[in-house]
Every structure is written in C-alpha cells, then in structure tokens.
mmCIF file as gemmi writes it, N, C-alpha and C atoms, coordinates in Angstrom:
data_model
loop_
_atom_site.group_PDB
_atom_site.id
_atom_site.type_symbol
_atom_site.label_atom_id
_atom_site.label_alt_id
_atom_site.label_comp_id
_atom_site.label_asym_id
_atom_site.label_entity_id
_atom_site.label_seq_id
_atom_site.pdbx_PDB_ins_code
_atom_site.Cartn_x
_atom_site.Cartn_y
_atom_site.Cartn_z
_atom_site.occupancy
_atom_site.B_iso_or_equiv
_atom_site.pdbx_formal_charge
_atom_site.auth_seq_id
_atom_site.auth_asym_id
_atom_site.pdbx_PDB_model_num
ATOM 1 N N . UNK Axp A 1 ? 77.866 -61.191 -207.487 1 0 ? 1 A 1
ATOM 2 C CA . UNK Axp A 1 ? 78.208 -60.464 -208.698 1 0 ? 1 A 1
ATOM 3 C C . UNK Axp A 1 ? 78.865 -59.079 -208.27 1 0 ? 1 A 1
ATOM 4 N N . UNK Axp A 2 ? 79.833 -58.696 -208.97 1 0 ? 2 A 1
ATOM 5 C CA . UNK Axp A 2 ? 80.493 -57.465 -208.636 1 0 ? 2 A 1
ATOM 6 C C . UNK Axp A 2 ? 79.583 -56.274 -209.17 1 0 ? 2 A 1
ATOM 7 N N . UNK Axp A 3 ? 79.479 -55.158 -208.343 1 0 ? 3 A 1
ATOM 8 C CA . UNK Axp A 3 ? 78.657 -54.002 -208.579 1 0 ? 3 A 1
ATOM 9 C C . UNK Axp A 3 ? 79.1 -53.384 -209.967 1 0 ? 3 A 1
ATOM 10 N N . UNK Axp A 4 ? 80.425 -53.41 -210.305 1 0 ? 4 A 1
ATOM 11 C CA . UNK Axp A 4 ? 80.908 -52.865 -211.507 1 0 ? 4 A 1
ATOM 12 C C . UNK Axp A 4 ? 80.432 -53.663 -212.795 1 0 ? 4 A 1
ATOM 13 N N . UNK Axp A 5 ? 80.296 -55.001 -212.666 1 0 ? 5 A 1
ATOM 14 C CA . UNK Axp A 5 ? 79.871 -55.817 -213.589 1 0 ? 5 A 1
ATOM 15 C C . UNK Axp A 5 ? 78.373 -55.598 -213.882 1 0 ? 5 A 1
ATOM 16 N N . UNK Axp A 6 ? 77.71 -55.453 -212.807 1 0 ? 6 A 1
ATOM 17 C CA . UNK Axp A 6 ? 76.24 -55.22 -212.957 1 0 ? 6 A 1
ATOM 18 C C . UNK Axp A 6 ? 76.015 -53.874 -213.564 1 0 ? 6 A 1
ATOM 19 N N . UNK Axp A 7 ? 76.736 -52.791 -213.351 1 0 ? 7 A 1
ATOM 20 C CA . UNK Axp A 7 ? 76.721 -51.546 -213.835 1 0 ? 7 A 1
ATOM 21 C C . UNK Axp A 7 ? 77.009 -51.596 -215.343 1 0 ? 7 A 1
ATOM 22 N N . UNK Axp A 8 ? 78.048 -52.379 -215.671 1 0 ? 8 A 1
ATOM 23 C CA . UNK Axp A 8 ? 78.409 -52.385 -217.062 1 0 ? 8 A 1
ATOM 24 C C . UNK Axp A 8 ? 77.352 -53.181 -217.912 1 0 ? 8 A 1
ATOM 25 N N . UNK Axp A 9 ? 76.77 -54.141 -217.44 1 0 ? 9 A 1
ATOM 26 C CA . UNK Axp A 9 ? 75.63 -54.803 -218.021 1 0 ? 9 A 1
ATOM 27 C C . UNK Axp A 9 ? 74.502 -53.856 -218.286 1 0 ? 9 A 1
ATOM 28 N N . UNK Axp A 10 ? 74.198 -53.138 -217.314 1 0 ? 10 A 1
ATOM 29 C CA . UNK Axp A 10 ? 73.036 -52.271 -217.381 1 0 ? 10 A 1
ATOM 30 C C . UNK Axp A 10 ? 73.256 -51.162 -218.352 1 0 ? 10 A 1
ATOM 31 N N . UNK Axp A 11 ? 74.519 -50.582 -218.415 1 0 ? 11 A 1
ATOM 32 C CA . UNK Axp A 11 ? 74.831 -49.574 -219.364 1 0 ? 11 A 1
ATOM 33 C C . UNK Axp A 11 ? 74.784 -50.157 -220.815 1 0 ? 11 A 1
ATOM 34 N N . UNK Axp A 12 ? 75.283 -51.263 -221.009 1 0 ? 12 A 1
ATOM 35 C CA . UNK Axp A 12 ? 75.403 -51.992 -222.331 1 0 ? 12 A 1
ATOM 36 C C . UNK Axp A 12 ? 73.895 -52.124 -222.709 1 0 ? 12 A 1
ATOM 37 N N . UNK Axp A 13 ? 73.008 -52.669 -221.948 1 0 ? 13 A 1
ATOM 38 C CA . UNK Axp A 13 ? 71.677 -52.964 -222.23 1 0 ? 13 A 1
ATOM 39 C C . UNK Axp A 13 ? 70.942 -51.676 -222.681 1 0 ? 13 A 1
ATOM 40 N N . UNK Axp A 14 ? 71.229 -50.552 -221.915 1 0 ? 14 A 1
ATOM 41 C CA . UNK Axp A 14 ? 70.513 -49.36 -222.232 1 0 ? 14 A 1
ATOM 42 C C . UNK Axp A 14 ? 70.986 -48.666 -223.61 1 0 ? 14 A 1
ATOM 43 N N . UNK Axp A 15 ? 72.304 -48.95 -223.861 1 0 ? 15 A 1
ATOM 44 C CA . UNK Axp A 15 ? 72.88 -48.488 -225.093 1 0 ? 15 A 1
ATOM 45 C C . UNK Axp A 15 ? 72.188 -49.267 -226.294 1 0 ? 15 A 1
ATOM 46 N N . UNK Axp A 16 ? 72.023 -50.565 -226.1 1 0 ? 16 A 1
ATOM 47 C CA . UNK Axp A 16 ? 71.407 -51.413 -227.189 1 0 ? 16 A 1
ATOM 48 C C . UNK Axp A 16 ? 69.992 -50.94 -227.35 1 0 ? 16 A 1
ATOM 49 N N . UNK Axp A 17 ? 69.281 -50.675 -226.248 1 0 ? 17 A 1
ATOM 50 C CA . UNK Axp A 17 ? 67.875 -50.267 -226.329 1 0 ? 17 A 1
ATOM 51 C C . UNK Axp A 17 ? 67.629 -48.956 -227.04 1 0 ? 17 A 1
ATOM 52 N N . UNK Axp A 18 ? 68.598 -48.053 -226.741 1 0 ? 18 A 1
ATOM 53 C CA . UNK Axp A 18 ? 68.553 -46.672 -227.344 1 0 ? 18 A 1
ATOM 54 C C . UNK Axp A 18 ? 68.619 -46.733 -228.869 1 0 ? 18 A 1
ATOM 55 N N . UNK Axp A 19 ? 69.402 -47.671 -229.399 1 0 ? 19 A 1
ATOM 56 C CA . UNK Axp A 19 ? 69.581 -47.78 -230.932 1 0 ? 19 A 1
ATOM 57 C C . UNK Axp A 19 ? 68.591 -48.823 -231.538 1 0 ? 19 A 1
ATOM 58 N N . UNK Axp A 20 ? 67.711 -49.403 -230.77 1 0 ? 20 A 1
ATOM 59 C CA . UNK Axp A 20 ? 66.872 -50.441 -231.159 1 0 ? 20 A 1
ATOM 60 C C . UNK Axp A 20 ? 65.512 -50.059 -231.772 1 0 ? 20 A 1
ATOM 61 N N . UNK Axp A 21 ? 64.99 -50.781 -232.69 1 0 ? 21 A 1
ATOM 62 C CA . UNK Axp A 21 ? 63.681 -50.742 -233.132 1 0 ? 21 A 1
ATOM 63 C C . UNK Axp A 21 ? 62.77 -51.417 -232.128 1 0 ? 21 A 1
ATOM 64 N N . UNK Axp A 22 ? 62.098 -50.787 -231.224 1 0 ? 22 A 1
ATOM 65 C CA . UNK Axp A 22 ? 61.405 -51.391 -230.183 1 0 ? 22 A 1
ATOM 66 C C . UNK Axp A 22 ? 60.269 -52.292 -230.673 1 0 ? 22 A 1
ATOM 67 N N . UNK Axp A 23 ? 59.77 -52.17 -231.886 1 0 ? 23 A 1
ATOM 68 C CA . UNK Axp A 23 ? 58.847 -52.97 -232.463 1 0 ? 23 A 1
ATOM 69 C C . UNK Axp A 23 ? 59.381 -54.518 -232.777 1 0 ? 23 A 1
ATOM 70 N N . UNK Axp A 24 ? 60.653 -54.499 -233.008 1 0 ? 24 A 1
ATOM 71 C CA . UNK Axp A 24 ? 61.407 -55.724 -233.387 1 0 ? 24 A 1
ATOM 72 C C . UNK Axp A 24 ? 62.309 -56.373 -232.319 1 0 ? 24 A 1
ATOM 73 N N . UNK Axp A 25 ? 62.583 -55.492 -231.299 1 0 ? 25 A 1
ATOM 74 C CA . UNK Axp A 25 ? 63.545 -56.004 -230.29 1 0 ? 25 A 1
ATOM 75 C C . UNK Axp A 25 ? 62.816 -56.934 -229.184 1 0 ? 25 A 1
ATOM 76 N N . UNK Axp A 26 ? 63.568 -57.976 -228.906 1 0 ? 26 A 1
ATOM 77 C CA . UNK Axp A 26 ? 63.031 -58.887 -227.883 1 0 ? 26 A 1
ATOM 78 C C . UNK Axp A 26 ? 64.033 -58.968 -226.782 1 0 ? 26 A 1
ATOM 79 N N . UNK Axp A 27 ? 63.749 -59.567 -225.615 1 0 ? 27 A 1
ATOM 80 C CA . UNK Axp A 27 ? 64.727 -59.742 -224.543 1 0 ? 27 A 1
ATOM 81 C C . UNK Axp A 27 ? 65.851 -60.719 -224.976 1 0 ? 27 A 1
ATOM 82 N N . UNK Axp A 28 ? 65.527 -61.644 -225.726 1 0 ? 28 A 1
ATOM 83 C CA . UNK Axp A 28 ? 66.472 -62.642 -226.214 1 0 ? 28 A 1
ATOM 84 C C . UNK Axp A 28 ? 67.492 -61.936 -227.07 1 0 ? 28 A 1
ATOM 85 N N . UNK Axp A 29 ? 67.061 -61.062 -227.946 1 0 ? 29 A 1
ATOM 86 C CA . UNK Axp A 29 ? 67.963 -60.301 -228.818 1 0 ? 29 A 1
ATOM 87 C C . UNK Axp A 29 ? 68.927 -59.408 -228.077 1 0 ? 29 A 1
ATOM 88 N N . UNK Axp A 30 ? 68.296 -58.766 -226.985 1 0 ? 30 A 1
ATOM 89 C CA . UNK Axp A 30 ? 68.963 -57.939 -226.178 1 0 ? 30 A 1
ATOM 90 C C . UNK Axp A 30 ? 70.171 -58.755 -225.503 1 0 ? 30 A 1
ATOM 91 N N . UNK Axp A 31 ? 69.873 -59.947 -224.923 1 0 ? 31 A 1
ATOM 92 C CA . UNK Axp A 31 ? 70.817 -60.744 -224.353 1 0 ? 31 A 1
ATOM 93 C C . UNK Axp A 31 ? 71.928 -61.117 -225.247 1 0 ? 31 A 1
ATOM 94 N N . UNK Axp A 32 ? 71.546 -61.45 -226.551 1 0 ? 32 A 1
ATOM 95 C CA . UNK Axp A 32 ? 72.58 -61.781 -227.481 1 0 ? 32 A 1
ATOM 96 C C . UNK Axp A 32 ? 73.419 -60.696 -227.93 1 0 ? 32 A 1
ATOM 97 N N . UNK Axp A 33 ? 72.891 -59.51 -228.083 1 0 ? 33 A 1
ATOM 98 C CA . UNK Axp A 33 ? 73.763 -58.355 -228.446 1 0 ? 33 A 1
ATOM 99 C C . UNK Axp A 33 ? 74.62 -57.957 -227.296 1 0 ? 33 A 1
ATOM 100 N N . UNK Axp A 34 ? 74.166 -58.035 -226.107 1 0 ? 34 A 1
ATOM 101 C CA . UNK Axp A 34 ? 75.004 -57.777 -224.927 1 0 ? 34 A 1
ATOM 102 C C . UNK Axp A 34 ? 76.135 -58.751 -224.856 1 0 ? 34 A 1
ATOM 103 N N . UNK Axp A 35 ? 75.783 -60.046 -225.045 1 0 ? 35 A 1
ATOM 104 C CA . UNK Axp A 35 ? 76.889 -60.992 -224.975 1 0 ? 35 A 1
ATOM 105 C C . UNK Axp A 35 ? 77.967 -60.736 -226.001 1 0 ? 35 A 1
ATOM 106 N N . UNK Axp A 36 ? 77.539 -60.312 -227.237 1 0 ? 36 A 1
ATOM 107 C CA . UNK Axp A 36 ? 78.571 -60.031 -228.32 1 0 ? 36 A 1
ATOM 108 C C . UNK Axp A 36 ? 79.49 -58.826 -227.814 1 0 ? 36 A 1
ATOM 109 N N . UNK Axp A 37 ? 78.988 -57.85 -227.068 1 0 ? 37 A 1
ATOM 110 C CA . UNK Axp A 37 ? 79.607 -56.717 -226.628 1 0 ? 37 A 1
ATOM 111 C C . UNK Axp A 37 ? 80.538 -57.001 -225.405 1 0 ? 37 A 1
ATOM 112 N N . UNK Axp A 38 ? 79.895 -57.8 -224.509 1 0 ? 38 A 1
ATOM 113 C CA . UNK Axp A 38 ? 80.516 -58.01 -223.183 1 0 ? 38 A 1
ATOM 114 C C . UNK Axp A 38 ? 81.275 -59.356 -223.028 1 0 ? 38 A 1
ATOM 115 N N . UNK Axp A 39 ? 80.817 -60.36 -223.74 1 0 ? 39 A 1
ATOM 116 C CA . UNK Axp A 39 ? 81.303 -61.61 -223.581 1 0 ? 39 A 1
ATOM 117 C C . UNK Axp A 39 ? 80.883 -62.305 -222.358 1 0 ? 39 A 1
ATOM 118 N N . UNK Axp A 40 ? 79.735 -61.79 -221.789 1 0 ? 40 A 1
ATOM 119 C CA . UNK Axp A 40 ? 79.086 -62.374 -220.649 1 0 ? 40 A 1
ATOM 120 C C . UNK Axp A 40 ? 77.828 -63.088 -221.006 1 0 ? 40 A 1
ATOM 121 N N . UNK Axp A 41 ? 77.652 -64.365 -220.679 1 0 ? 41 A 1
ATOM 122 C CA . UNK Axp A 41 ? 76.312 -64.992 -220.876 1 0 ? 41 A 1
ATOM 123 C C . UNK Axp A 41 ? 75.293 -64.559 -219.967 1 0 ? 41 A 1
ATOM 124 N N . UNK Axp A 42 ? 74.44 -63.694 -220.434 1 0 ? 42 A 1
ATOM 125 C CA . UNK Axp A 42 ? 73.402 -63.118 -219.614 1 0 ? 42 A 1
ATOM 126 C C . UNK Axp A 42 ? 72.185 -64.016 -219.381 1 0 ? 42 A 1
ATOM 127 N N . UNK Axp A 43 ? 72.28 -65.248 -219.889 1 0 ? 43 A 1
ATOM 128 C CA . UNK Axp A 43 ? 71.257 -66.29 -219.581 1 0 ? 43 A 1
ATOM 129 C C . UNK Axp A 43 ? 71.695 -66.984 -218.436 1 0 ? 43 A 1
ATOM 130 N N . UNK Axp A 44 ? 72.853 -66.921 -217.88 1 0 ? 44 A 1
ATOM 131 C CA . UNK Axp A 44 ? 73.294 -67.604 -216.693 1 0 ? 44 A 1
ATOM 132 C C . UNK Axp A 44 ? 72.509 -67.112 -215.558 1 0 ? 44 A 1
ATOM 133 N N . UNK Axp A 45 ? 72.289 -68.034 -214.631 1 0 ? 45 A 1
ATOM 134 C CA . UNK Axp A 45 ? 71.451 -67.715 -213.466 1 0 ? 45 A 1
ATOM 135 C C . UNK Axp A 45 ? 71.681 -66.366 -212.723 1 0 ? 45 A 1
ATOM 136 N N . UNK Axp A 46 ? 72.958 -66.06 -212.497 1 0 ? 46 A 1
ATOM 137 C CA . UNK Axp A 46 ? 73.285 -64.911 -211.663 1 0 ? 46 A 1
ATOM 138 C C . UNK Axp A 46 ? 72.982 -63.636 -212.433 1 0 ? 46 A 1
ATOM 139 N N . UNK Axp A 47 ? 72.825 -63.624 -213.842 1 0 ? 47 A 1
ATOM 140 C CA . UNK Axp A 47 ? 72.606 -62.477 -214.563 1 0 ? 47 A 1
ATOM 141 C C . UNK Axp A 47 ? 71.303 -62.372 -215.192 1 0 ? 47 A 1
ATOM 142 N N . UNK Axp A 48 ? 70.543 -63.495 -215.09 1 0 ? 48 A 1
ATOM 143 C CA . UNK Axp A 48 ? 69.253 -63.563 -215.752 1 0 ? 48 A 1
ATOM 144 C C . UNK Axp A 48 ? 68.223 -62.527 -215.501 1 0 ? 48 A 1
ATOM 145 N N . UNK Axp A 49 ? 68.211 -61.994 -214.306 1 0 ? 49 A 1
ATOM 146 C CA . UNK Axp A 49 ? 67.147 -61.005 -213.923 1 0 ? 49 A 1
ATOM 147 C C . UNK Axp A 49 ? 67.51 -59.528 -214.23 1 0 ? 49 A 1
ATOM 148 N N . UNK Axp A 50 ? 68.705 -59.334 -214.665 1 0 ? 50 A 1
ATOM 149 C CA . UNK Axp A 50 ? 69.267 -57.895 -214.843 1 0 ? 50 A 1
ATOM 150 C C . UNK Axp A 50 ? 68.557 -57.345 -216.102 1 0 ? 50 A 1
ATOM 151 N N . UNK Axp A 51 ? 68.505 -58.098 -217.176 1 0 ? 51 A 1
ATOM 152 C CA . UNK Axp A 51 ? 67.968 -57.576 -218.441 1 0 ? 51 A 1
ATOM 153 C C . UNK Axp A 51 ? 66.524 -57.166 -218.379 1 0 ? 51 A 1
ATOM 154 N N . UNK Axp A 52 ? 65.613 -58.046 -217.882 1 0 ? 52 A 1
ATOM 155 C CA . UNK Axp A 52 ? 64.213 -57.585 -217.764 1 0 ? 52 A 1
ATOM 156 C C . UNK Axp A 52 ? 64.016 -56.298 -216.884 1 0 ? 52 A 1
ATOM 157 N N . UNK Axp A 53 ? 64.758 -56.244 -215.876 1 0 ? 53 A 1
ATOM 158 C CA . UNK Axp A 53 ? 64.632 -55.028 -214.981 1 0 ? 53 A 1
ATOM 159 C C . UNK Axp A 53 ? 65.043 -53.764 -215.696 1 0 ? 53 A 1
ATOM 160 N N . UNK Axp A 54 ? 66.176 -53.916 -216.497 1 0 ? 54 A 1
ATOM 161 C CA . UNK Axp A 54 ? 66.719 -52.662 -217.239 1 0 ? 54 A 1
ATOM 162 C C . UNK Axp A 54 ? 65.761 -52.311 -218.336 1 0 ? 54 A 1
ATOM 163 N N . UNK Axp A 55 ? 65.235 -53.373 -219.067 1 0 ? 55 A 1
ATOM 164 C CA . UNK Axp A 55 ? 64.278 -53.132 -220.152 1 0 ? 55 A 1
ATOM 165 C C . UNK Axp A 55 ? 62.97 -52.444 -219.539 1 0 ? 55 A 1
ATOM 166 N N . UNK Axp A 56 ? 62.517 -52.928 -218.529 1 0 ? 56 A 1
ATOM 167 C CA . UNK Axp A 56 ? 61.225 -52.312 -217.974 1 0 ? 56 A 1
ATOM 168 C C . UNK Axp A 56 ? 61.494 -50.847 -217.543 1 0 ? 56 A 1
ATOM 169 N N . UNK Axp A 57 ? 62.581 -50.691 -216.949 1 0 ? 57 A 1
ATOM 170 C CA . UNK Axp A 57 ? 63.015 -49.265 -216.402 1 0 ? 57 A 1
ATOM 171 C C . UNK Axp A 57 ? 63.117 -48.35 -217.581 1 0 ? 57 A 1
ATOM 172 N N . UNK Axp A 58 ? 63.732 -48.857 -218.681 1 0 ? 58 A 1
ATOM 173 C CA . UNK Axp A 58 ? 63.95 -48.025 -219.915 1 0 ? 58 A 1
ATOM 174 C C . UNK Axp A 58 ? 62.723 -47.715 -220.522 1 0 ? 58 A 1
ATOM 175 N N . UNK Axp A 59 ? 61.769 -48.755 -220.72 1 0 ? 59 A 1
ATOM 176 C CA . UNK Axp A 59 ? 60.522 -48.424 -221.315 1 0 ? 59 A 1
ATOM 177 C C . UNK Axp A 59 ? 59.73 -47.552 -220.469 1 0 ? 59 A 1
ATOM 178 N N . UNK Axp A 60 ? 59.69 -47.621 -219.185 1 0 ? 60 A 1
ATOM 179 C CA . UNK Axp A 60 ? 58.935 -46.747 -218.41 1 0 ? 60 A 1
ATOM 180 C C . UNK Axp A 60 ? 59.376 -45.334 -218.458 1 0 ? 60 A 1
ATOM 181 N N . UNK Axp A 61 ? 60.671 -45.073 -218.646 1 0 ? 61 A 1
ATOM 182 C CA . UNK Axp A 61 ? 61.197 -43.739 -218.715 1 0 ? 61 A 1
ATOM 183 C C . UNK Axp A 61 ? 61.109 -43.147 -220.064 1 0 ? 61 A 1
ATOM 184 N N . UNK Axp A 62 ? 61.093 -44.007 -221.042 1 0 ? 62 A 1
ATOM 185 C CA . UNK Axp A 62 ? 61.094 -43.572 -222.458 1 0 ? 62 A 1
ATOM 186 C C . UNK Axp A 62 ? 59.914 -43.784 -223.214 1 0 ? 62 A 1
ATOM 187 N N . UNK Axp A 63 ? 58.814 -44.194 -222.596 1 0 ? 63 A 1
ATOM 188 C CA . UNK Axp A 63 ? 57.59 -44.454 -223.297 1 0 ? 63 A 1
ATOM 189 C C . UNK Axp A 63 ? 56.922 -43.29 -223.699 1 0 ? 63 A 1
ATOM 190 N N . UNK Axp A 64 ? 56.314 -43.333 -224.899 1 0 ? 64 A 1
ATOM 191 C CA . UNK Axp A 64 ? 55.564 -42.251 -225.395 1 0 ? 64 A 1
ATOM 192 C C . UNK Axp A 64 ? 54.049 -42.781 -225.53 1 0 ? 64 A 1
ATOM 193 N N . UNK Axp A 65 ? 53.005 -41.834 -225.407 1 0 ? 65 A 1
ATOM 194 C CA . UNK Axp A 65 ? 51.768 -42.275 -225.552 1 0 ? 65 A 1
ATOM 195 C C . UNK Axp A 65 ? 51.521 -42.968 -226.909 1 0 ? 65 A 1
ATOM 196 N N . UNK Axp A 66 ? 50.693 -43.97 -226.899 1 0 ? 66 A 1
ATOM 197 C CA . UNK Axp A 66 ? 50.364 -44.747 -228.082 1 0 ? 66 A 1
ATOM 198 C C . UNK Axp A 66 ? 48.961 -44.143 -228.646 1 0 ? 66 A 1
ATOM 199 N N . UNK Axp A 67 ? 49.168 -43.745 -230.069 1 0 ? 67 A 1
ATOM 200 C CA . UNK Axp A 67 ? 47.88 -43.106 -230.561 1 0 ? 67 A 1
ATOM 201 C C . UNK Axp A 67 ? 47.375 -44.277 -231.603 1 0 ? 67 A 1
ATOM 202 N N . UNK Axp A 68 ? 46.128 -44.39 -231.493 1 0 ? 68 A 1
ATOM 203 C CA . UNK Axp A 68 ? 45.337 -45.313 -232.466 1 0 ? 68 A 1
ATOM 204 C C . UNK Axp A 68 ? 44.259 -44.752 -233.135 1 0 ? 68 A 1
ATOM 205 N N . UNK Axp A 69 ? 44.502 -44.19 -234.279 1 0 ? 69 A 1
ATOM 206 C CA . UNK Axp A 69 ? 43.429 -43.562 -234.991 1 0 ? 69 A 1
ATOM 207 C C . UNK Axp A 69 ? 42.555 -44.649 -235.739 1 0 ? 69 A 1
ATOM 208 N N . UNK Axp A 70 ? 41.33 -44.364 -235.832 1 0 ? 70 A 1
ATOM 209 C CA . UNK Axp A 70 ? 40.357 -45.318 -236.397 1 0 ? 70 A 1
ATOM 210 C C . UNK Axp A 70 ? 39.912 -44.798 -237.796 1 0 ? 70 A 1
ATOM 211 N N . UNK Axp A 71 ? 40.061 -45.783 -238.729 1 0 ? 71 A 1
ATOM 212 C CA . UNK Axp A 71 ? 39.741 -45.329 -240.107 1 0 ? 71 A 1
ATOM 213 C C . UNK Axp A 71 ? 38.222 -45.216 -240.264 1 0 ? 71 A 1
ATOM 214 N N . UNK Axp A 72 ? 37.396 -45.936 -239.552 1 0 ? 72 A 1
ATOM 215 C CA . UNK Axp A 72 ? 35.92 -45.747 -239.597 1 0 ? 72 A 1
ATOM 216 C C . UNK Axp A 72 ? 35.424 -44.62 -238.724 1 0 ? 72 A 1
ATOM 217 N N . UNK Axp A 73 ? 36.205 -44.092 -237.909 1 0 ? 73 A 1
ATOM 218 C CA . UNK Axp A 73 ? 35.963 -42.848 -237.142 1 0 ? 73 A 1
ATOM 219 C C . UNK Axp A 73 ? 37.217 -41.86 -237.23 1 0 ? 73 A 1
ATOM 220 N N . UNK Axp A 74 ? 37.203 -41.174 -238.485 1 0 ? 74 A 1
ATOM 221 C CA . UNK Axp A 74 ? 38.465 -40.401 -238.644 1 0 ? 74 A 1
ATOM 222 C C . UNK Axp A 74 ? 38.589 -39.295 -237.623 1 0 ? 74 A 1
ATOM 223 N N . UNK Axp A 75 ? 37.589 -38.892 -236.905 1 0 ? 75 A 1
ATOM 224 C CA . UNK Axp A 75 ? 37.601 -37.762 -236.038 1 0 ? 75 A 1
ATOM 225 C C . UNK Axp A 75 ? 37.937 -38.273 -234.602 1 0 ? 75 A 1
ATOM 226 N N . UNK Axp A 76 ? 38.059 -39.578 -234.327 1 0 ? 76 A 1
ATOM 227 C CA . UNK Axp A 76 ? 38.281 -40.037 -233.07 1 0 ? 76 A 1
ATOM 228 C C . UNK Axp A 76 ? 39.773 -40.664 -232.841 1 0 ? 76 A 1
ATOM 229 N N . UNK Axp A 77 ? 40.223 -40.516 -231.803 1 0 ? 77 A 1
ATOM 230 C CA . UNK Axp A 77 ? 41.596 -40.934 -231.438 1 0 ? 77 A 1
ATOM 231 C C . UNK Axp A 77 ? 41.548 -41.65 -230.09 1 0 ? 77 A 1
ATOM 232 N N . UNK Axp A 78 ? 42.283 -42.634 -229.863 1 0 ? 78 A 1
ATOM 233 C CA . UNK Axp A 78 ? 42.468 -43.395 -228.623 1 0 ? 78 A 1
ATOM 234 C C . UNK Axp A 78 ? 43.962 -43.206 -228.242 1 0 ? 78 A 1
ATOM 235 N N . UNK Axp A 79 ? 44.232 -42.81 -227.095 1 0 ? 79 A 1
ATOM 236 C CA . UNK Axp A 79 ? 45.615 -42.632 -226.57 1 0 ? 79 A 1
ATOM 237 C C . UNK Axp A 79 ? 45.597 -43.528 -225.378 1 0 ? 79 A 1
ATOM 238 N N . UNK Axp A 80 ? 46.745 -44.37 -225.302 1 0 ? 80 A 1
ATOM 239 C CA . UNK Axp A 80 ? 46.981 -45.312 -224.204 1 0 ? 80 A 1
ATOM 240 C C . UNK Axp A 80 ? 48.314 -44.891 -223.574 1 0 ? 80 A 1
ATOM 241 N N . UNK Axp A 81 ? 48.344 -44.583 -222.293 1 0 ? 81 A 1
ATOM 242 C CA . UNK Axp A 81 ? 49.578 -44.217 -221.702 1 0 ? 81 A 1
ATOM 243 C C . UNK Axp A 81 ? 49.591 -44.593 -220.15 1 0 ? 81 A 1
ATOM 244 N N . UNK Axp A 82 ? 50.859 -44.638 -219.736 1 0 ? 82 A 1
ATOM 245 C CA . UNK Axp A 82 ? 50.986 -45.004 -218.341 1 0 ? 82 A 1
ATOM 246 C C . UNK Axp A 82 ? 51.193 -43.751 -217.48 1 0 ? 82 A 1
ATOM 247 N N . UNK Axp A 83 ? 50.509 -43.624 -216.343 1 0 ? 83 A 1
ATOM 248 C CA . UNK Axp A 83 ? 50.732 -42.506 -215.468 1 0 ? 83 A 1
ATOM 249 C C . UNK Axp A 83 ? 50.528 -42.952 -213.904 1 0 ? 83 A 1
ATOM 250 N N . UNK Axp A 84 ? 51.571 -42.751 -213.157 1 0 ? 84 A 1
ATOM 251 C CA . UNK Axp A 84 ? 51.644 -43.118 -211.781 1 0 ? 84 A 1
ATOM 252 C C . UNK Axp A 84 ? 51.232 -44.597 -211.622 1 0 ? 84 A 1
ATOM 253 N N . UNK Axp A 85 ? 51.716 -45.48 -212.433 1 0 ? 85 A 1
ATOM 254 C CA . UNK Axp A 85 ? 51.582 -46.826 -212.334 1 0 ? 85 A 1
ATOM 255 C C . UNK Axp A 85 ? 50.271 -47.407 -212.812 1 0 ? 85 A 1
ATOM 256 N N . UNK Axp A 86 ? 49.478 -46.527 -213.453 1 0 ? 86 A 1
ATOM 257 C CA . UNK Axp A 86 ? 48.127 -46.919 -214.004 1 0 ? 86 A 1
ATOM 258 C C . UNK Axp A 86 ? 48.094 -46.689 -215.412 1 0 ? 86 A 1
ATOM 259 N N . UNK Axp A 87 ? 47.377 -47.639 -216.12 1 0 ? 87 A 1
ATOM 260 C CA . UNK Axp A 87 ? 47.291 -47.405 -217.545 1 0 ? 87 A 1
ATOM 261 C C . UNK Axp A 87 ? 45.924 -46.575 -217.855 1 0 ? 87 A 1
ATOM 262 N N . UNK Axp A 88 ? 46.071 -45.529 -218.531 1 0 ? 88 A 1
ATOM 263 C CA . UNK Axp A 88 ? 45.067 -44.584 -218.93 1 0 ? 88 A 1
ATOM 264 C C . UNK Axp A 88 ? 44.663 -44.731 -220.303 1 0 ? 88 A 1
ATOM 265 N N . UNK Axp A 89 ? 43.365 -44.866 -220.66 1 0 ? 89 A 1
ATOM 266 C CA . UNK Axp A 89 ? 42.962 -44.864 -222.048 1 0 ? 89 A 1
ATOM 267 C C . UNK Axp A 89 ? 42.015 -43.573 -222.21 1 0 ? 89 A 1
ATOM 268 N N . UNK Axp A 90 ? 42.447 -42.773 -223.241 1 0 ? 90 A 1
ATOM 269 C CA . UNK Axp A 90 ? 41.711 -41.666 -223.453 1 0 ? 90 A 1
ATOM 270 C C . UNK Axp A 90 ? 41.154 -41.659 -224.947 1 0 ? 90 A 1
ATOM 271 N N . UNK Axp A 91 ? 39.786 -41.331 -224.991 1 0 ? 91 A 1
ATOM 272 C CA . UNK Axp A 91 ? 39.149 -41.373 -226.409 1 0 ? 91 A 1
ATOM 273 C C . UNK Axp A 91 ? 38.715 -39.91 -226.629 1 0 ? 91 A 1
ATOM 274 N N . UNK Axp A 92 ? 39.19 -39.473 -227.701 1 0 ? 92 A 1
ATOM 275 C CA . UNK Axp A 92 ? 38.927 -38.024 -228.039 1 0 ? 92 A 1
ATOM 276 C C . UNK Axp A 92 ? 38.308 -37.952 -229.371 1 0 ? 92 A 1
ATOM 277 N N . UNK Axp A 93 ? 37.328 -37.017 -229.458 1 0 ? 93 A 1
ATOM 278 C CA . UNK Axp A 93 ? 36.662 -36.761 -230.797 1 0 ? 93 A 1
ATOM 279 C C . UNK Axp A 93 ? 36.972 -35.322 -231.195 1 0 ? 93 A 1
ATOM 280 N N . UNK Axp A 94 ? 37.419 -35.235 -232.395 1 0 ? 94 A 1
ATOM 281 C CA . UNK Axp A 94 ? 37.81 -33.931 -232.956 1 0 ? 94 A 1
ATOM 282 C C . UNK Axp A 94 ? 36.828 -33.513 -233.94 1 0 ? 94 A 1
C-alpha cells in the first residue's frame, strides 16, 4: 500500500470520528462512511487493520474522564479514566 493512500485513509477516518456521536459510531459505520468518501473498500485485507488503529489512537488522544453519579448516593461520584496505559477508578464523596 502506498504511504499516501494510508495517510489519506487515516485523515478521512479522523475527520469522520471528529464529527461522530461516539455513543453510536461503530467501526463498521466508520468503514462505510470512509468508503463513501474515498471509494476504497476498507474491509479488504490490505486496509482492514488501518481503521482500528486510527480509532484507538483517536480515542486515547481525545478521551475525557467518564463520570458516573449515583442516584442513591448523590454526594458520591465515580470517575474512570486512562493514565499512562492504566485504567484508574476514582470514587469521591462530596
């Protein structure tokens, strides 16, 4: 695969992810949207591993901590976040 093609695919996938609802987006949807923009079948063997790598990189760079308030403990909050390759869970009481 040509480096220019790989870069074009990566840029297109990132553009798709930037405008996506991450609660609804799937890898399959990303592949289909990129196919519509590029005309390249990203399910083909030579392209198949590009999308997961770009998605993982995008999520790790753009992830925000997840907050989970508890209705039965209104003064407690759980935060889940990644830090240096580890998942951290923080429970705070206010």
